[in-house]
Coordinates of C-alpha atoms in Angstrom, one line a residue:
Chain A
X1 CA -17.1 -1.5 -13.4
X2 CA -14.8 -4.3 -12.4
X3 CA -17.3 -6.5 -10.6
X4 CA -16.9 -9.2 -13.2
X5 CA -13.4 -10.0 -11.8
X6 CA -14.6 -11.0 -8.3
X7 CA -15.1 -14.6 -9.1
X8 CA -13.3 -16.6 -11.7
X9 CA -14.5 -16.9 -15.3
X10 CA -17.1 -19.5 -14.6
X11 CA -18.5 -17.6 -11.6
X12 CA -17.3 -20.4 -9.3
X13 CA -16.7 -19.9 -5.6
X14 CA -13.2 -18.2 -5.2
X15 CA -12.9 -19.6 -1.7
X16 CA -14.1 -23.2 -1.9
X17 CA -12.3 -24.3 1.3
X18 CA -13.9 -21.7 3.4
X19 CA -17.1 -22.5 5.2
X20 CA -20.0 -20.4 4.2
X21 CA -20.5 -18.0 7.1
X22 CA -19.8 -14.6 8.5
X23 CA -16.1 -14.6 7.9
X24 CA -16.3 -15.7 4.3
X25 CA -19.0 -13.2 3.7
X26 CA -17.0 -10.4 5.3
X27 CA -14.1 -11.2 2.9
X28 CA -16.1 -11.3 -0.3
X29 CA -18.1 -8.2 0.6
X30 CA -14.9 -6.4 1.4
X31 CA -13.4 -7.4 -2.0
X32 CA -16.5 -6.5 -3.9
X33 CA -16.9 -3.1 -2.2
X34 CA -13.2 -2.1 -2.5
X35 CA -12.9 -3.1 -6.2
X36 CA -16.2 -1.8 -7.5
X37 CA -15.9 1.7 -8.9
X38 CA -18.6 4.0 -7.6
X39 CA -18.9 2.0 -4.3
X40 CA -18.3 4.3 -1.3
X41 CA -15.6 1.9 -0.2
X42 CA -13.8 1.7 -3.6
X43 CA -10.0 1.7 -3.4
X44 CA -7.8 2.4 -6.4
X45 CA -5.5 -0.4 -7.4
X46 CA -2.2 1.1 -6.1
X47 CA -3.7 1.3 -2.6
X48 CA -4.9 -2.3 -2.4
X49 CA -2.3 -3.7 -0.1
X50 CA -2.9 -6.9 1.9
X51 CA -0.6 -8.3 4.6
X52 CA -0.3 -11.9 5.7
X53 CA 1.6 -13.2 8.7
X54 CA 3.4 -16.5 7.9
X55 CA 4.0 -18.8 10.9
X56 CA 0.6 -20.2 12.0
X57 CA -1.2 -18.1 9.4
X58 CA 0.0 -19.4 6.1
X59 CA 1.8 -22.5 7.3
X60 CA 2.2 -24.6 10.5
X61 CA 4.1 -23.2 13.5
X62 CA 3.9 -26.3 15.7
X63 CA 5.7 -28.1 17.3
X64 CA 8.3 -25.3 16.7
X65 CA 8.8 -22.5 14.3
X66 CA 10.0 -24.0 11.0
X67 CA 13.0 -21.6 10.9
X68 CA 14.1 -23.0 14.3
X69 CA 14.0 -26.5 12.9
X70 CA 16.1 -25.3 10.1
X71 CA 18.6 -23.7 12.5
X72 CA 18.9 -26.8 14.6
X73 CA 19.4 -29.0 11.6
X74 CA 22.1 -26.6 10.4
X75 CA 23.9 -26.9 13.7
X76 CA 23.7 -30.7 13.5
X77 CA 24.9 -30.7 9.9
X78 CA 28.0 -28.5 10.6
X79 CA 28.9 -30.0 14.0
X80 CA 31.3 -32.6 12.7
X81 CA 33.6 -29.8 11.5
X82 CA 33.4 -28.1 14.9
X83 CA 34.3 -30.6 17.7
X84 CA 34.4 -27.6 20.2
X85 CA 30.6 -27.2 19.9
X86 CA 30.2 -30.3 22.0
X87 CA 31.4 -28.3 25.0
X88 CA 30.1 -24.9 24.0
X89 CA 26.7 -23.6 25.1
X90 CA 24.2 -23.2 23.7
X91 CA 25.5 -25.3 20.7
X92 CA 25.9 -28.4 22.9
X93 CA 22.2 -28.1 23.9
X94 CA 21.3 -28.7 20.3
X95 CA 23.7 -31.6 19.9
X96 CA 22.4 -33.2 23.1
X97 CA 18.8 -32.5 22.0
X98 CA 18.4 -30.5 25.3
X99 CA 15.5 -28.3 24.2
X100 CA 14.9 -27.1 27.8
X101 CA 18.5 -25.9 28.0
X102 CA 18.1 -24.2 24.6
X103 CA 14.8 -22.5 25.7
X104 CA 16.5 -21.2 28.8
X105 CA 19.2 -19.6 26.7
X106 CA 16.5 -17.5 25.1
X107 CA 16.9 -15.2 22.1
X108 CA 20.6 -14.4 23.0
X109 CA 21.2 -18.2 22.8
X110 CA 19.5 -18.4 19.4
X111 CA 21.6 -15.5 18.1
X112 CA 24.7 -17.4 19.1
X113 CA 23.5 -20.4 17.1
X114 CA 22.8 -18.1 14.2
X115 CA 26.2 -16.5 14.5
X116 CA 27.9 -19.9 14.5
X117 CA 26.1 -21.3 11.5
X118 CA 24.3 -18.7 9.3
X119 CA 26.5 -15.6 9.4
X120 CA 29.8 -14.7 7.8
X121 CA 28.5 -16.2 4.5
X122 CA 27.2 -14.3 1.5
X123 CA 23.5 -13.8 1.1
X124 CA 23.7 -16.0 -2.0
X125 CA 25.2 -18.9 -0.1
X126 CA 22.6 -18.6 2.6
X127 CA 19.8 -18.6 0.1
X128 CA 21.2 -21.9 -1.4
X129 CA 21.4 -23.4 2.1
X130 CA 17.7 -22.5 2.7
X131 CA 16.7 -23.9 -0.7
X132 CA 18.5 -27.2 -0.1
X133 CA 16.9 -27.6 3.3
X134 CA 13.4 -26.6 2.4
X135 CA 13.4 -29.0 -0.5
X136 CA 14.1 -32.0 1.7
X137 CA 13.3 -31.4 5.4
X138 CA 10.0 -32.9 6.6
X139 CA 7.6 -31.9 9.4
X140 CA 8.1 -34.4 12.3
X141 CA 4.4 -35.1 12.7
X142 CA 2.9 -34.7 9.3
X143 CA 5.9 -36.3 7.6
X144 CA 5.6 -34.1 4.6
X145 CA 7.7 -31.2 3.3
X146 CA 7.2 -28.0 5.3
X147 CA 6.1 -26.3 2.1
X148 CA 3.2 -28.9 2.0
X149 CA 2.1 -27.9 5.5
X150 CA 0.5 -24.7 4.3
X151 CA -3.2 -23.8 4.8
X152 CA -5.3 -24.3 1.7
X153 CA -7.9 -21.6 2.7
X154 CA -5.1 -19.0 2.9
X155 CA -3.7 -19.9 -0.5
X156 CA -7.1 -19.4 -1.9
X157 CA -7.4 -16.0 -0.2
X158 CA -4.0 -14.9 -1.6
X159 CA -5.1 -15.9 -5.0
X160 CA -8.5 -14.3 -4.7
X161 CA -7.0 -11.0 -3.5
X162 CA -4.3 -11.1 -6.2
X163 CA -6.9 -11.7 -8.9
X164 CA -8.6 -8.5 -7.7
X165 CA -5.4 -6.5 -8.1
X166 CA -4.4 -6.5 -4.4
X167 CA -0.7 -6.5 -3.9
X168 CA -0.1 -9.2 -1.3
X169 CA 2.8 -9.0 1.2
X170 CA 4.1 -11.6 3.7
X171 CA 4.9 -9.8 7.0
X172 CA 6.7 -12.4 9.1
X173 CA 8.6 -12.5 12.4
X174 CA 10.7 -15.1 10.5
X175 CA 13.8 -14.1 8.5
X176 CA 13.2 -12.3 5.2
X177 CA 16.1 -14.3 3.8
X178 CA 14.6 -17.6 5.1
X179 CA 11.2 -17.0 3.4
X180 CA 12.2 -15.3 0.2
X181 CA 13.8 -18.3 -1.6
X182 CA 10.5 -20.2 -1.7
X183 CA 7.8 -17.6 -1.3
X184 CA 7.0 -17.3 -5.0
X185 CA 6.9 -21.0 -5.6
X186 CA 4.7 -21.8 -2.6
X187 CA 2.6 -18.7 -2.1
X188 CA 2.9 -16.9 -5.4
X189 CA 4.3 -13.9 -3.6
X190 CA 7.5 -12.5 -5.2
X191 CA 10.6 -12.0 -3.0
X192 CA 10.3 -8.3 -2.8
X193 CA 7.0 -8.6 -1.1
X194 CA 8.4 -10.5 1.8
X195 CA 9.0 -8.2 4.9
X196 CA 10.7 -10.1 7.7
X197 CA 13.3 -10.1 10.4
X198 CA 16.8 -9.5 9.2
X199 CA 20.4 -9.3 10.1
X200 CA 22.7 -6.5 9.0
X201 CA 24.6 -7.3 5.8
X202 CA 27.9 -5.8 4.7
X203 CA 29.0 -5.0 1.1
X204 CA 32.3 -6.5 0.1
X205 CA 34.3 -7.3 -3.0
X206 CA 35.2 -11.0 -2.9
X207 CA 37.5 -12.1 -5.7
X208 CA 36.4 -9.1 -7.7
X209 CA 32.8 -9.9 -7.2
X210 CA 30.5 -7.7 -5.1
X211 CA 28.8 -9.7 -2.4
X212 CA 26.8 -9.1 0.8
X213 CA 28.0 -10.8 3.9
X214 CA 25.6 -11.7 6.7
X215 CA 26.7 -10.3 10.0
X216 CA 25.5 -11.4 13.5
X217 CA 24.0 -7.9 14.1
X218 CA 20.2 -7.7 14.2
X219 CA 18.8 -5.2 11.7
X220 CA 15.0 -5.7 12.5
X221 CA 12.9 -8.0 14.6
X222 CA 9.8 -7.9 12.5
X223 CA 7.4 -9.1 15.2
X224 CA 5.0 -7.4 17.6
X225 CA 5.9 -3.7 17.7
X226 CA 8.4 -4.3 14.9
X227 CA 5.8 -5.2 12.3
X228 CA 4.4 -1.7 11.8
X229 CA 8.1 -0.6 11.6
X230 CA 8.9 -3.1 8.9
X231 CA 5.6 -2.4 7.0
X232 CA 6.3 1.4 7.1
X233 CA 9.9 0.9 6.0
X234 CA 9.2 -1.4 3.1
X235 CA 5.8 -0.2 1.9
X236 CA 5.4 3.3 3.3
X237 CA 1.7 3.4 3.0
X238 CA -1.2 2.1 5.1
X239 CA -2.3 -1.4 4.1
X240 CA -6.1 -2.1 3.9
X241 CA -6.2 -5.7 4.8
X242 CA -4.2 -7.8 7.3
X243 CA -4.3 -11.5 8.3
X244 CA -2.6 -12.9 11.4
X245 CA -3.0 -15.5 14.1
X246 CA -1.2 -14.5 17.2
X247 CA -0.1 -11.9 19.7
X248 CA 2.8 -11.0 17.5
X249 CA 0.4 -9.8 14.9
X250 CA -1.5 -7.5 17.1
X251 CA 0.3 -4.3 16.2
X252 CA 0.2 -5.1 12.5
X253 CA -3.6 -5.5 12.8
X254 CA -3.9 -2.2 14.8
X255 CA -1.7 -0.4 12.3
X256 CA -3.8 -1.7 9.4
X257 CA -7.1 -0.9 11.2
X258 CA -6.1 2.7 12.0
X259 CA -6.2 4.1 8.5
X260 CA -9.4 5.7 7.2
X261 CA -11.7 3.8 4.7
X262 CA -12.7 0.2 4.5
X263 CA -10.5 -2.3 6.3
X264 CA -10.4 -6.0 6.6
X265 CA -8.7 -7.4 9.7
X266 CA -8.8 -11.1 10.4
X267 CA -7.3 -13.3 13.2
X268 CA -7.3 -16.8 11.8
X269 CA -7.6 -20.0 13.8
X270 CA -6.6 -23.1 11.8
X271 CA -7.3 -26.7 12.3
X272 CA -5.1 -29.4 10.8
X273 CA -7.8 -30.4 8.4
X274 CA -7.3 -27.1 6.5
X275 CA -3.8 -28.0 5.4
X276 CA -3.1 -28.4 1.8
Chain B
X1 CA 6.0 -11.9 -29.2
X2 CA 5.8 -8.6 -27.3
X3 CA 7.9 -6.5 -29.6
X4 CA 4.9 -4.3 -30.5
X5 CA 5.1 -2.8 -27.0
X6 CA 8.6 -1.3 -27.4
X7 CA 7.3 2.0 -28.8
X8 CA 4.0 3.7 -28.3
X9 CA 1.0 2.9 -30.3
X10 CA 2.0 5.3 -33.1
X11 CA 5.5 3.9 -33.3
X12 CA 6.8 7.2 -32.1
X13 CA 10.2 7.7 -30.5
X14 CA 9.8 6.7 -26.8
X15 CA 12.9 8.8 -25.9
X16 CA 12.4 12.0 -27.8
X17 CA 14.7 14.1 -25.5
X18 CA 17.6 11.7 -26.0
X19 CA 20.2 12.4 -28.8
X20 CA 20.4 9.6 -31.3
X21 CA 23.6 7.9 -30.6
X22 CA 25.3 5.0 -28.8
X23 CA 23.6 5.5 -25.4
X24 CA 20.1 5.7 -26.7
X25 CA 20.7 2.8 -29.0
X26 CA 22.1 0.8 -26.1
X27 CA 18.9 1.5 -24.1
X28 CA 16.4 0.6 -26.8
X29 CA 18.4 -2.5 -27.8
X30 CA 18.4 -3.6 -24.2
X31 CA 14.7 -3.1 -23.8
X32 CA 13.9 -4.9 -27.1
X33 CA 16.2 -7.8 -26.3
X34 CA 15.0 -8.3 -22.7
X35 CA 11.3 -8.1 -23.6
X36 CA 11.2 -10.2 -26.7
X37 CA 10.3 -13.8 -26.1
X38 CA 12.7 -16.1 -27.8
X39 CA 15.6 -13.6 -27.7
X40 CA 18.6 -15.0 -25.8
X41 CA 18.5 -12.0 -23.5
X42 CA 14.8 -12.3 -22.7
X43 CA 13.9 -11.6 -19.1
X44 CA 10.5 -12.6 -17.6
X45 CA 8.4 -9.8 -16.3
X46 CA 8.9 -10.4 -12.5
X47 CA 12.7 -10.1 -13.0
X48 CA 12.6 -6.8 -14.9
X49 CA 13.9 -4.5 -12.1
X50 CA 15.4 -1.1 -12.9
X51 CA 17.0 1.2 -10.3
X52 CA 17.4 5.0 -10.5
X53 CA 19.5 7.1 -8.2
X54 CA 17.7 10.4 -7.4
X55 CA 20.0 13.3 -6.6
X56 CA 21.8 14.4 -9.8
X57 CA 20.2 11.6 -11.8
X58 CA 16.5 12.3 -11.7
X59 CA 16.6 15.9 -10.3
X60 CA 19.2 18.6 -9.6
X61 CA 21.8 18.2 -6.8
X62 CA 23.4 21.6 -7.1
X63 CA 24.1 24.0 -5.3
X64 CA 23.3 21.6 -2.5
X65 CA 21.2 18.4 -2.0
X66 CA 17.6 19.4 -2.0
X67 CA 17.0 17.6 1.3
X68 CA 19.7 19.7 2.9
X69 CA 17.9 22.8 1.7
X70 CA 14.7 21.4 3.3
X71 CA 16.5 20.7 6.6
X72 CA 18.0 24.2 6.7
X73 CA 14.6 25.8 5.9
X74 CA 13.1 23.7 8.7
X75 CA 15.7 24.9 11.2
X76 CA 15.0 28.5 10.2
X77 CA 11.2 28.0 10.4
X78 CA 11.4 26.5 13.9
X79 CA 14.1 28.8 15.3
X80 CA 11.7 31.4 16.7
X81 CA 10.4 28.8 19.2
X82 CA 13.9 27.9 20.2
X83 CA 16.0 31.0 21.2
X84 CA 18.7 28.7 22.6
X85 CA 19.5 27.6 19.0
X86 CA 21.2 31.0 18.5
X87 CA 24.0 29.9 20.8
X88 CA 24.0 26.1 20.1
X89 CA 26.2 24.5 17.4
X90 CA 25.6 23.5 14.8
X91 CA 22.1 25.1 14.8
X92 CA 23.6 28.6 15.0
X93 CA 25.6 28.0 11.9
X94 CA 22.4 27.6 10.0
X95 CA 20.8 30.7 11.5
X96 CA 24.0 32.7 10.8
X97 CA 24.1 31.3 7.3
X98 CA 27.6 30.0 8.1
X99 CA 27.8 27.1 5.6
X100 CA 31.5 26.6 6.2
X101 CA 30.9 26.0 9.9
X102 CA 28.1 23.6 9.0
X103 CA 30.3 21.8 6.5
X104 CA 33.0 21.4 9.2
X105 CA 30.4 19.9 11.6
X106 CA 30.0 17.0 9.0
X107 CA 27.5 14.3 9.2
X108 CA 27.3 14.3 13.0
X109 CA 26.4 18.0 12.7
X110 CA 23.6 17.2 10.2
X111 CA 22.3 14.5 12.5
X112 CA 22.0 17.1 15.3
X113 CA 20.0 19.3 13.0
X114 CA 17.8 16.4 12.1
X115 CA 17.4 15.4 15.8
X116 CA 16.4 19.0 16.7
X117 CA 13.8 19.4 13.9
X118 CA 12.7 16.2 12.2
X119 CA 12.6 13.6 15.0
X120 CA 10.3 12.9 17.9
X121 CA 7.3 13.4 15.5
X122 CA 5.1 10.8 13.9
X123 CA 6.0 9.6 10.4
X124 CA 2.6 11.1 9.3
X125 CA 3.5 14.5 10.7
X126 CA 6.8 14.4 8.9
X127 CA 5.2 13.5 5.6
X128 CA 3.0 16.5 5.9
X129 CA 6.0 18.7 6.6
X130 CA 7.7 17.4 3.5
X131 CA 4.6 17.9 1.4
X132 CA 4.1 21.5 2.6
X133 CA 7.8 22.3 1.8
X134 CA 8.0 20.6 -1.6
X135 CA 4.9 22.3 -2.8
X136 CA 6.3 25.8 -2.2
X137 CA 10.1 25.8 -1.9
X138 CA 12.0 27.0 -5.0
X139 CA 15.4 26.3 -6.3
X140 CA 17.6 29.3 -5.7
X141 CA 19.1 29.5 -9.2
X142 CA 16.3 28.2 -11.4
X143 CA 13.5 29.9 -9.3
X144 CA 11.2 27.0 -9.9
X145 CA 9.8 24.3 -7.6
X146 CA 12.4 21.6 -7.0
X147 CA 9.9 19.1 -8.5
X148 CA 10.2 21.1 -11.7
X149 CA 14.0 20.7 -11.6
X150 CA 13.8 17.1 -12.8
X151 CA 15.5 15.8 -16.0
X152 CA 13.1 15.2 -18.8
X153 CA 15.2 12.4 -20.5
X154 CA 15.0 10.4 -17.2
X155 CA 11.3 10.9 -16.9
X156 CA 11.0 9.5 -20.5
X157 CA 13.3 6.6 -19.5
X158 CA 11.2 5.7 -16.5
X159 CA 8.0 5.8 -18.6
X160 CA 9.6 3.7 -21.4
X161 CA 10.8 1.0 -19.0
X162 CA 7.4 1.0 -17.1
X163 CA 5.6 0.6 -20.4
X164 CA 7.7 -2.4 -21.0
X165 CA 6.8 -4.0 -17.7
X166 CA 9.9 -3.0 -15.8
X167 CA 9.4 -2.4 -12.1
X168 CA 11.2 0.9 -11.5
X169 CA 12.8 1.7 -8.1
X170 CA 14.3 4.9 -6.8
X171 CA 17.5 4.0 -4.8
X172 CA 18.5 7.2 -3.1
X173 CA 21.1 8.4 -0.5
X174 CA 18.3 10.8 0.5
X175 CA 15.7 9.9 3.0
X176 CA 13.0 7.4 2.1
X177 CA 10.5 9.5 4.0
X178 CA 11.7 12.7 2.2
X179 CA 11.2 11.2 -1.3
X180 CA 8.1 9.1 -0.9
X181 CA 5.5 11.8 -0.4
X182 CA 5.9 13.1 -3.9
X183 CA 7.6 10.3 -5.8
X184 CA 4.4 9.0 -7.5
X185 CA 3.2 12.5 -8.5
X186 CA 6.6 13.6 -9.9
X187 CA 8.1 10.3 -11.2
X188 CA 5.2 7.9 -11.4
X189 CA 7.0 5.7 -8.9
X190 CA 4.8 4.4 -6.0
X191 CA 6.0 5.0 -2.4
X192 CA 6.9 1.3 -1.9
X193 CA 9.5 1.5 -4.7
X194 CA 11.5 4.2 -3.0
X195 CA 14.6 2.7 -1.2
X196 CA 16.5 5.3 0.7
X197 CA 18.3 6.3 3.9
X198 CA 16.2 6.1 7.0
X199 CA 16.0 6.7 10.7
X200 CA 14.8 4.1 13.2
X201 CA 11.1 4.4 14.0
X202 CA 9.4 3.3 17.1
X203 CA 5.8 2.0 17.4
X204 CA 3.6 3.8 20.1
X205 CA 0.0 4.2 21.0
X206 CA -0.8 7.9 21.0
X207 CA -4.2 8.8 22.3
X208 CA -5.3 5.3 21.4
X209 CA -4.0 5.6 17.9
X210 CA -1.0 3.5 16.7
X211 CA 1.8 5.8 15.4
X212 CA 5.4 5.5 14.4
X213 CA 7.8 8.0 16.0
X214 CA 10.9 9.1 14.2
X215 CA 14.0 8.6 16.4
X216 CA 17.4 10.2 15.9
X217 CA 19.0 6.7 15.4
X218 CA 20.2 5.9 11.9
X219 CA 18.7 2.8 10.4
X220 CA 20.4 2.8 7.0
X221 CA 22.6 5.2 5.0
X222 CA 21.6 4.1 1.5
X223 CA 24.6 5.5 -0.2
X224 CA 27.8 3.9 -1.6
X225 CA 28.3 0.5 0.2
X226 CA 24.8 1.0 1.6
X227 CA 23.0 0.9 -1.7
X228 CA 23.4 -2.8 -2.4
X229 CA 22.4 -3.4 1.3
X230 CA 19.2 -1.4 0.8
X231 CA 18.5 -3.0 -2.6
X232 CA 18.9 -6.5 -1.1
X233 CA 16.8 -5.7 1.9
X234 CA 13.9 -4.2 0.0
X235 CA 14.0 -6.2 -3.3
X236 CA 16.0 -9.3 -2.5
X237 CA 16.8 -10.1 -6.1
X238 CA 19.4 -8.8 -8.5
X239 CA 18.2 -5.8 -10.6
X240 CA 18.9 -5.9 -14.4
X241 CA 19.3 -2.1 -15.0
X242 CA 20.7 0.7 -13.0
X243 CA 21.2 4.4 -13.6
X244 CA 23.3 6.7 -11.5
X245 CA 25.5 9.8 -11.8
X246 CA 28.1 9.8 -9.0
X247 CA 30.6 7.9 -6.8
X248 CA 27.8 7.1 -4.4
X249 CA 26.2 5.0 -7.1
X250 CA 29.3 2.9 -7.9
X251 CA 28.4 -0.1 -5.6
X252 CA 24.8 -0.1 -6.9
X253 CA 26.1 -0.3 -10.5
X254 CA 28.6 -3.0 -9.5
X255 CA 25.9 -5.0 -7.7
X256 CA 23.6 -4.7 -10.7
X257 CA 26.3 -5.6 -13.2
X258 CA 27.4 -8.7 -11.3
X259 CA 24.3 -10.8 -12.0
X260 CA 24.3 -13.1 -15.0
X261 CA 22.3 -12.3 -18.2
X262 CA 21.8 -9.0 -20.0
X263 CA 22.5 -5.8 -17.9
X264 CA 22.1 -2.1 -18.6
X265 CA 24.3 0.2 -16.5
X266 CA 24.4 3.9 -17.2
X267 CA 26.3 6.7 -15.6
X268 CA 24.5 9.8 -16.7
X269 CA 25.9 13.3 -17.0
X270 CA 23.2 16.0 -17.3
X271 CA 23.4 19.5 -18.6
X272 CA 20.9 22.1 -17.5
X273 CA 19.2 22.1 -20.8
X274 CA 17.8 18.7 -20.1
X275 CA 15.6 19.9 -17.3
X276 CA 11.9 19.5 -17.6

């Protein structure tokens, strides 16, 4: 029997930020059932896989995706070395703060920004750029670090599931390489359990050192239809729990729900008061 | 101190199939040093990542890659439903047992065989096909199941590292979806720790059920230059130990060796007597 692990040592509420109600009860029932040997819904430890979307589920996604804020900051930071950007679209939209022009440029426009700023470098250099930004950049409305704009109830849920031997993955439309550098520190999720969008990388020897160079070619858009693709590629087996907040999570939730046995599927709606 | 975990409870040799000598000593020293707190080479548990090549390292790769034997068997099995294959290259090379013709068709030829037999189906159906084959097909020379043509010293090494809280990955030029269905049973390595070559998959709703369809588009060739790409994509951090046997493992070994701190890199040369 493993039921003694469902709550912490003092038997305290493992989800103190959650209102008592149907949702909280569904979660704790699911965890009790899947982790109690002899229960018809029992799931052995290697199959306890839980997925969390990131933007809007674990941290804020308004007024814009955090990774977009990072990209725009990167364009502004590098612009002084590239005077030609002032007359090149879509780069000039960023420098002129023309968000409507940028939106009209769509995904191809964003890929051009990416190619100009965050490609052609090693994966190591990119990780350092992410680290430096995430440690200083602040959310425009909340005026706190983005990593402080995470939802406390979800942190509790990650911890609760982990304490019950679930392997927790972040499955994000954002970049794998954007989330990995801080995922363990902020969410307690190790780098290798971050499944996200990615660019192709290319192996090279640089001054006798092997490196991976980020290319502007898309490897995977891990959103919508792409989420089950990423989940299957990285994990290879059906998850038993999934948490999302938007249309881009629909296929991930369907994919998770389609397996046999007990499943926990949750579409979360946050209010600002839940932030950490 | 965690030194009491290096050997099993009785203090027995954790690598009984290995000859006492420099190599075995290098392995046990590495494990002792990286798992003993206070040792200058100590590595915390989440960073203990070890990689194993599969073909020729964990199991036999002669007279041909096992996955090629599977593919050729699949062509032969399905041929009666496709009379046109008798006059279509490279399919007819297989049916006429013309291995020279097949070799001349190269990788594009193999991709055509793959497209004809192992694409357009769901990932679930493919996994079942693999399972059915691997449970019955026998190695032509040893006349045993392929999963019995694995190297005992390497099984011991996987177990020894796992017992010392290393997370073991298989990094194979073979297909992720070919190795995953039996990796846990044969090697004790869960599906999500198999990093291999793969085709693109496509999400679809089939009779109201979400499925992933295997397409004939290559996603990743996880061999040579592709191994560090796959390792970075799946794991995202530098491994500290890697075991391979061939040219295709060179970049994986370089990539592993390039990180700072203690590293164990081994190019293995098996003799038949080491088989399980």
